[in-house]
């Protein structure tokens, strides 16, 4: 048995290219990161797609089979759910484009209806249940020595990934070897791939560390992502994105703590000017720059600079390239 579509969370196990069996397991034996085989129960809404292991978004049809990974999502603006919410009927939802599976318990009216699938069994390789943590990076743990440009957000969908991409491009154009990583969030390959498009090499995310999402106990998270840091040592600078907000249950605060001694420049992408104030009060200091959707207009930029003691830039605006470059190069020179 082989699935019609292997989602992008399977890329670290290369399930698309290997043989495996599918065997049902009682829910008492399920665990975060387990690879499971499921069948689409009804035709998905138009426009809803999932990523394959190469990051390409593909449309699913009723009756097709997929392999994804059990996980938990707690998105403030889209979906909330977990594999632990699955009942005896065995119905799950595809909660992220990358193939994280669980049962949605809360959904924004503005989010697309997730694809429903029916559990058929766990993926079994050489007699053992295949779990993401078995395929995660195992490099020697190390804290990165290169300076870090840290990209944070006040929430999901605040402009972090686009900002990280612009920053990466600016640094590459100035002769830096840039490594990029997305350290927290819910498994979607496209975010970190956009850093590669901008010139970063290598790129890694928490899926490479064996996590479907980073809604896991903090000690589990720290142990999993340390090998990611070890793979970034050869770069001149690391651009590190923290998905969601550091105050949400994705372990963003743990990342801030782990990288604190190496951060040369912090960019906060905000959904609105007042959210910048909230993050500043929570952490007790200002970012070096505010970006994201709050800077889409000059009114937003002006209000941010009135409320907090830092500059704000709409980095998607070509006119912002020169001041952004000045900020980054000054910070890295001083690092």
Coordinates of C-alpha atoms in Angstrom, one line a residue:
X1 CA 0.0 0.0 0.0
X2 CA 1.3 3.4 -1.0
X3 CA -0.4 6.8 -0.5
X4 CA -1.5 8.9 -3.5
X5 CA 0.0 12.0 -1.8
X6 CA 2.8 12.2 0.8
X7 CA 2.6 15.6 2.5
X8 CA 5.7 17.8 3.1
X9 CA 6.1 16.7 6.8
X10 CA 7.1 13.3 5.4
X11 CA 10.1 14.7 3.5
X12 CA 12.6 13.9 6.3
X13 CA 11.6 10.2 6.2
X14 CA 11.6 10.0 2.4
X15 CA 8.4 7.9 2.6
X16 CA 7.5 8.8 -1.0
X17 CA 10.5 6.7 -2.1
X18 CA 10.4 3.8 0.3
X19 CA 8.2 0.7 1.0
X20 CA 6.1 0.6 4.1
X21 CA 3.1 -1.2 5.6
X22 CA -0.1 0.4 7.0
X23 CA -1.4 -1.0 10.2
X24 CA -4.2 0.3 12.5
X25 CA -3.2 1.2 16.0
X26 CA -5.5 1.9 19.0
X27 CA -5.5 5.6 20.0
X28 CA -3.8 4.7 23.3
X29 CA -0.7 4.0 21.2
X30 CA -0.8 7.2 19.1
X31 CA 1.8 9.9 19.7
X32 CA 2.8 13.3 18.4
X33 CA 4.7 13.0 15.1
X34 CA 3.4 9.6 14.2
X35 CA 3.0 9.1 10.4
X36 CA -0.5 8.0 9.6
X37 CA -2.3 6.9 6.4
X38 CA -5.7 8.4 5.8
X39 CA -8.3 8.7 3.1
X40 CA -10.1 11.9 1.9
X41 CA -13.7 11.6 2.9
X42 CA -15.3 14.2 0.6
X43 CA -14.3 16.6 -2.1
X44 CA -12.3 19.5 -0.6
X45 CA -13.3 23.1 -1.1
X46 CA -11.7 24.7 -4.2
X47 CA -8.4 26.3 -3.5
X48 CA -7.5 24.1 -0.5
X49 CA -4.2 22.3 -1.2
X50 CA -1.4 20.5 0.6
X51 CA 2.3 20.5 0.0
X52 CA 4.2 17.4 -1.3
X53 CA 7.7 16.7 -0.1
X54 CA 9.2 19.1 -2.6
X55 CA 7.0 21.9 -1.3
X56 CA 4.7 21.9 -4.4
X57 CA 1.0 22.5 -3.5
X58 CA -1.3 19.9 -4.9
X59 CA -5.1 19.5 -4.9
X60 CA -6.7 16.5 -3.3
X61 CA -9.7 14.6 -4.5
X62 CA -12.3 12.6 -2.7
X63 CA -11.1 9.0 -2.1
X64 CA -7.4 9.8 -2.5
X65 CA -5.0 8.7 0.3
X66 CA -2.4 10.8 2.1
X67 CA 0.3 10.3 4.6
X68 CA 0.6 13.1 7.2
X69 CA 1.8 13.4 10.8
X70 CA -0.2 13.7 14.0
X71 CA 0.2 17.0 15.7
X72 CA -1.3 20.0 17.5
X73 CA -2.1 23.4 16.2
X74 CA -3.2 26.5 18.2
X75 CA -3.4 29.3 15.6
X76 CA -5.0 32.5 16.9
X77 CA -6.3 33.5 13.5
X78 CA -7.1 30.1 11.8
X79 CA -7.5 26.7 13.4
X80 CA -7.1 25.0 16.8
X81 CA -7.0 21.3 17.1
X82 CA -5.0 18.2 18.0
X83 CA -4.7 14.5 17.3
X84 CA -5.8 14.0 20.9
X85 CA -9.2 15.4 20.0
X86 CA -9.9 12.6 17.5
X87 CA -12.8 10.4 18.6
X88 CA -13.6 6.7 17.9
X89 CA -14.9 7.5 14.4
X90 CA -11.3 8.1 13.4
X91 CA -11.9 11.3 11.5
X92 CA -9.1 13.9 11.3
X93 CA -8.6 17.2 9.6
X94 CA -5.5 18.3 7.6
X95 CA -4.7 21.3 9.8
X96 CA -1.8 22.7 7.9
X97 CA -0.7 22.8 4.3
X98 CA 2.3 20.6 5.3
X99 CA 0.1 17.7 6.4
X100 CA -0.3 18.0 10.2
X101 CA -3.3 15.9 11.2
X102 CA -5.7 16.3 14.1
X103 CA -9.3 17.1 14.8
X104 CA -10.2 20.8 14.6
X105 CA -12.1 22.1 17.7
X106 CA -12.1 25.8 16.9
X107 CA -11.9 27.6 13.6
X108 CA -12.0 31.2 12.5
X109 CA -14.9 32.0 10.2
X110 CA -12.4 33.6 7.9
X111 CA -10.3 30.4 7.5
X112 CA -10.8 27.8 4.7
X113 CA -12.6 24.6 5.7
X114 CA -9.9 22.0 6.3
X115 CA -9.8 18.7 4.4
X116 CA -11.4 15.9 6.4
X117 CA -9.7 12.5 6.2
X118 CA -10.4 9.1 7.7
X119 CA -7.7 7.2 9.6
X120 CA -6.8 3.9 8.0
X121 CA -3.6 3.1 9.9
X122 CA -0.1 4.0 11.0
X123 CA 2.8 3.9 8.6
X124 CA 5.0 1.0 9.6
X125 CA 8.6 0.7 8.4
X126 CA 10.6 -2.5 9.2
X127 CA 8.1 -3.5 11.8
X128 CA 8.0 -0.2 13.7
X129 CA 5.6 2.7 13.6
X130 CA 7.3 5.5 11.7
X131 CA 7.5 8.7 13.8
X132 CA 9.0 12.0 12.8
X133 CA 11.4 12.1 15.8
X134 CA 13.1 9.0 14.4
X135 CA 14.1 10.9 11.3
X136 CA 15.0 14.3 12.8
X137 CA 18.5 15.8 12.7
X138 CA 21.0 14.2 15.0
X139 CA 24.0 16.5 14.5
X140 CA 26.1 17.4 17.5
X141 CA 24.3 20.0 19.6
X142 CA 25.8 23.5 19.4
X143 CA 24.7 27.1 19.9
X144 CA 25.3 29.0 16.7
X145 CA 28.4 31.2 16.7
X146 CA 27.5 33.4 13.7
X147 CA 25.4 36.5 14.5
X148 CA 21.7 36.1 14.2
X149 CA 19.0 38.3 12.7
X150 CA 15.9 37.3 14.6
X151 CA 12.5 37.8 13.0
X152 CA 9.6 37.7 15.4
X153 CA 5.9 38.5 15.1
X154 CA 3.0 39.7 17.2
X155 CA 0.9 36.9 15.7
X156 CA 0.7 34.5 12.8
X157 CA 0.3 36.2 9.3
X158 CA 2.0 39.4 10.4
X159 CA 4.5 39.4 7.6
X160 CA 7.5 37.5 9.1
X161 CA 8.2 35.2 6.2
X162 CA 8.2 37.9 3.6
X163 CA 10.4 40.1 5.9
X164 CA 12.8 37.3 6.4
X165 CA 13.0 36.8 2.7
X166 CA 13.7 40.5 2.1
X167 CA 16.4 40.5 4.8
X168 CA 18.0 37.4 3.3
X169 CA 18.1 39.0 -0.1
X170 CA 19.7 42.2 1.2
X171 CA 22.4 40.3 3.0
X172 CA 23.2 38.0 0.1
X173 CA 23.5 41.0 -2.2
X174 CA 26.0 42.5 0.3
X175 CA 28.2 39.4 0.0
X176 CA 27.1 37.5 3.2
X177 CA 26.7 33.7 3.2
X178 CA 23.3 33.4 4.8
X179 CA 21.8 30.4 6.5
X180 CA 18.1 30.5 7.3
X181 CA 15.8 28.7 9.6
X182 CA 12.2 28.7 10.9
X183 CA 12.3 27.5 14.4
X184 CA 8.7 27.5 15.6
X185 CA 5.2 27.2 14.0
X186 CA 3.1 24.5 12.4
X187 CA 4.6 22.4 9.6
X188 CA 4.5 24.2 6.2
X189 CA 7.6 23.8 3.9
X190 CA 6.9 26.9 1.8
X191 CA 7.9 29.4 4.4
X192 CA 11.5 28.2 4.7
X193 CA 11.7 27.5 1.0
X194 CA 11.1 31.2 0.4
X195 CA 14.4 31.9 2.2
X196 CA 16.2 29.6 -0.2
X197 CA 14.7 31.5 -3.1
X198 CA 16.2 34.6 -1.6
X199 CA 19.7 33.0 -1.6
X200 CA 20.0 31.4 1.8
X201 CA 21.9 28.1 2.0
X202 CA 21.4 26.0 4.0
X203 CA 17.8 26.2 5.1
X204 CA 16.2 24.2 8.0
X205 CA 13.0 24.3 10.0
X206 CA 11.6 22.4 13.0
X207 CA 10.3 19.6 10.7
X208 CA 13.9 18.8 10.0
X209 CA 14.2 18.5 13.8
X210 CA 11.5 15.9 13.8
X211 CA 8.5 18.0 15.0
X212 CA 5.2 18.4 13.1
X213 CA 4.5 21.6 15.0
X214 CA 6.3 23.2 18.0
X215 CA 3.3 22.9 20.3
X216 CA 5.2 20.4 22.4
X217 CA 6.8 20.5 25.9
X218 CA 9.6 23.0 26.2
X219 CA 12.3 20.4 27.0
X220 CA 11.2 18.3 24.0
X221 CA 11.4 21.4 21.8
X222 CA 14.9 22.5 23.0
X223 CA 16.4 19.0 22.6
X224 CA 14.9 18.7 19.1
X225 CA 16.1 22.0 17.7
X226 CA 19.6 22.2 19.0
X227 CA 20.9 20.0 16.1
X228 CA 19.4 22.5 13.7
X229 CA 21.7 25.2 15.2
X230 CA 24.7 22.9 14.7
X231 CA 24.0 22.8 10.9
X232 CA 24.2 26.6 10.6
X233 CA 27.8 27.1 11.9
X234 CA 29.5 27.8 8.5
X235 CA 27.3 30.8 7.6
X236 CA 28.4 34.4 8.0
X237 CA 24.9 35.3 9.4
X238 CA 21.8 33.4 10.3
X239 CA 18.3 34.7 9.6
X240 CA 16.0 33.0 12.1
X241 CA 12.2 33.2 11.9
X242 CA 10.1 32.5 15.0
X243 CA 6.6 31.5 13.8
X244 CA 3.4 32.9 15.5
X245 CA 4.2 35.1 18.5
X246 CA 6.7 34.3 21.3
X247 CA 3.8 34.6 23.7
X248 CA 1.9 31.7 22.1
X249 CA 2.4 28.0 23.0
X250 CA 4.8 27.4 20.1
X251 CA 8.0 27.8 22.2
X252 CA 9.0 31.1 20.7
X253 CA 10.0 32.4 24.1
X254 CA 12.4 29.4 24.4
X255 CA 14.0 30.3 21.0
X256 CA 14.5 33.9 22.2
X257 CA 16.3 32.6 25.3
X258 CA 18.4 30.0 23.4
X259 CA 19.6 32.6 20.9
X260 CA 19.8 35.7 23.1
X261 CA 23.6 35.9 23.3
X262 CA 24.0 35.7 19.5
X263 CA 21.2 38.1 18.3
X264 CA 22.7 41.1 16.5
X265 CA 19.4 42.5 15.2
X266 CA 15.8 41.9 16.0
X267 CA 12.9 42.6 13.7
X268 CA 9.3 42.5 15.0
X269 CA 6.6 42.0 12.4
X270 CA 3.4 43.4 13.8
X271 CA -0.3 43.1 12.9
X272 CA -1.0 46.6 14.3
X273 CA 0.9 49.3 16.1
X274 CA -0.6 48.5 19.5
X275 CA 0.6 44.9 19.3
X276 CA 4.1 46.2 19.2
X277 CA 3.5 47.8 22.6
X278 CA 2.2 44.5 24.0
X279 CA 5.3 42.6 22.9
X280 CA 7.6 45.3 24.1
X281 CA 6.0 45.3 27.6
X282 CA 6.1 41.5 27.8
X283 CA 9.8 41.3 27.1
X284 CA 10.9 44.6 28.6
X285 CA 12.8 45.9 25.6
X286 CA 12.2 47.3 22.1
X287 CA 13.0 45.5 18.8
X288 CA 15.6 47.1 16.5
X289 CA 13.1 47.5 13.7
X290 CA 9.3 47.1 13.2
X291 CA 8.1 45.7 10.0
X292 CA 5.1 43.6 8.8
X293 CA 1.6 44.5 7.9
X294 CA 1.4 47.3 10.4
X295 CA 3.8 49.2 8.2
X296 CA 1.7 48.9 5.0
X297 CA 0.8 52.6 5.2
X298 CA 2.6 55.7 6.4
X299 CA -0.1 56.0 9.1
X300 CA 0.9 52.7 10.6
X301 CA 4.6 53.6 10.4
X302 CA 4.0 57.0 12.1
X303 CA 1.9 55.5 14.9
X304 CA 4.5 52.7 15.6
X305 CA 7.3 55.3 15.9
X306 CA 5.1 57.4 18.1
X307 CA 4.3 54.5 20.5
X308 CA 7.7 52.9 20.8
X309 CA 11.4 53.9 20.6
X310 CA 12.4 52.2 17.3
X311 CA 12.1 52.7 13.6
X312 CA 9.5 51.1 11.4
X313 CA 9.9 50.2 7.7
X314 CA 7.6 48.7 5.0
X315 CA 10.3 46.4 3.7
X316 CA 8.3 45.4 0.7
X317 CA 8.7 49.0 -0.5
X318 CA 11.7 49.5 -2.7
X319 CA 12.4 52.8 -1.0
X320 CA 13.0 50.9 2.2
X321 CA 15.8 48.8 0.9
X322 CA 18.6 51.4 1.5
X323 CA 17.6 52.2 5.2
X324 CA 17.1 48.4 5.8
X325 CA 20.5 47.7 4.4
X326 CA 22.1 50.5 6.6
X327 CA 20.4 49.0 9.8
X328 CA 21.6 45.5 9.0
X329 CA 25.1 46.3 8.0
X330 CA 25.7 48.5 11.1
X331 CA 24.4 45.8 13.4
X332 CA 26.5 43.1 11.9
X333 CA 29.6 45.3 11.9
X334 CA 29.1 45.8 15.6
X335 CA 28.4 42.2 16.3

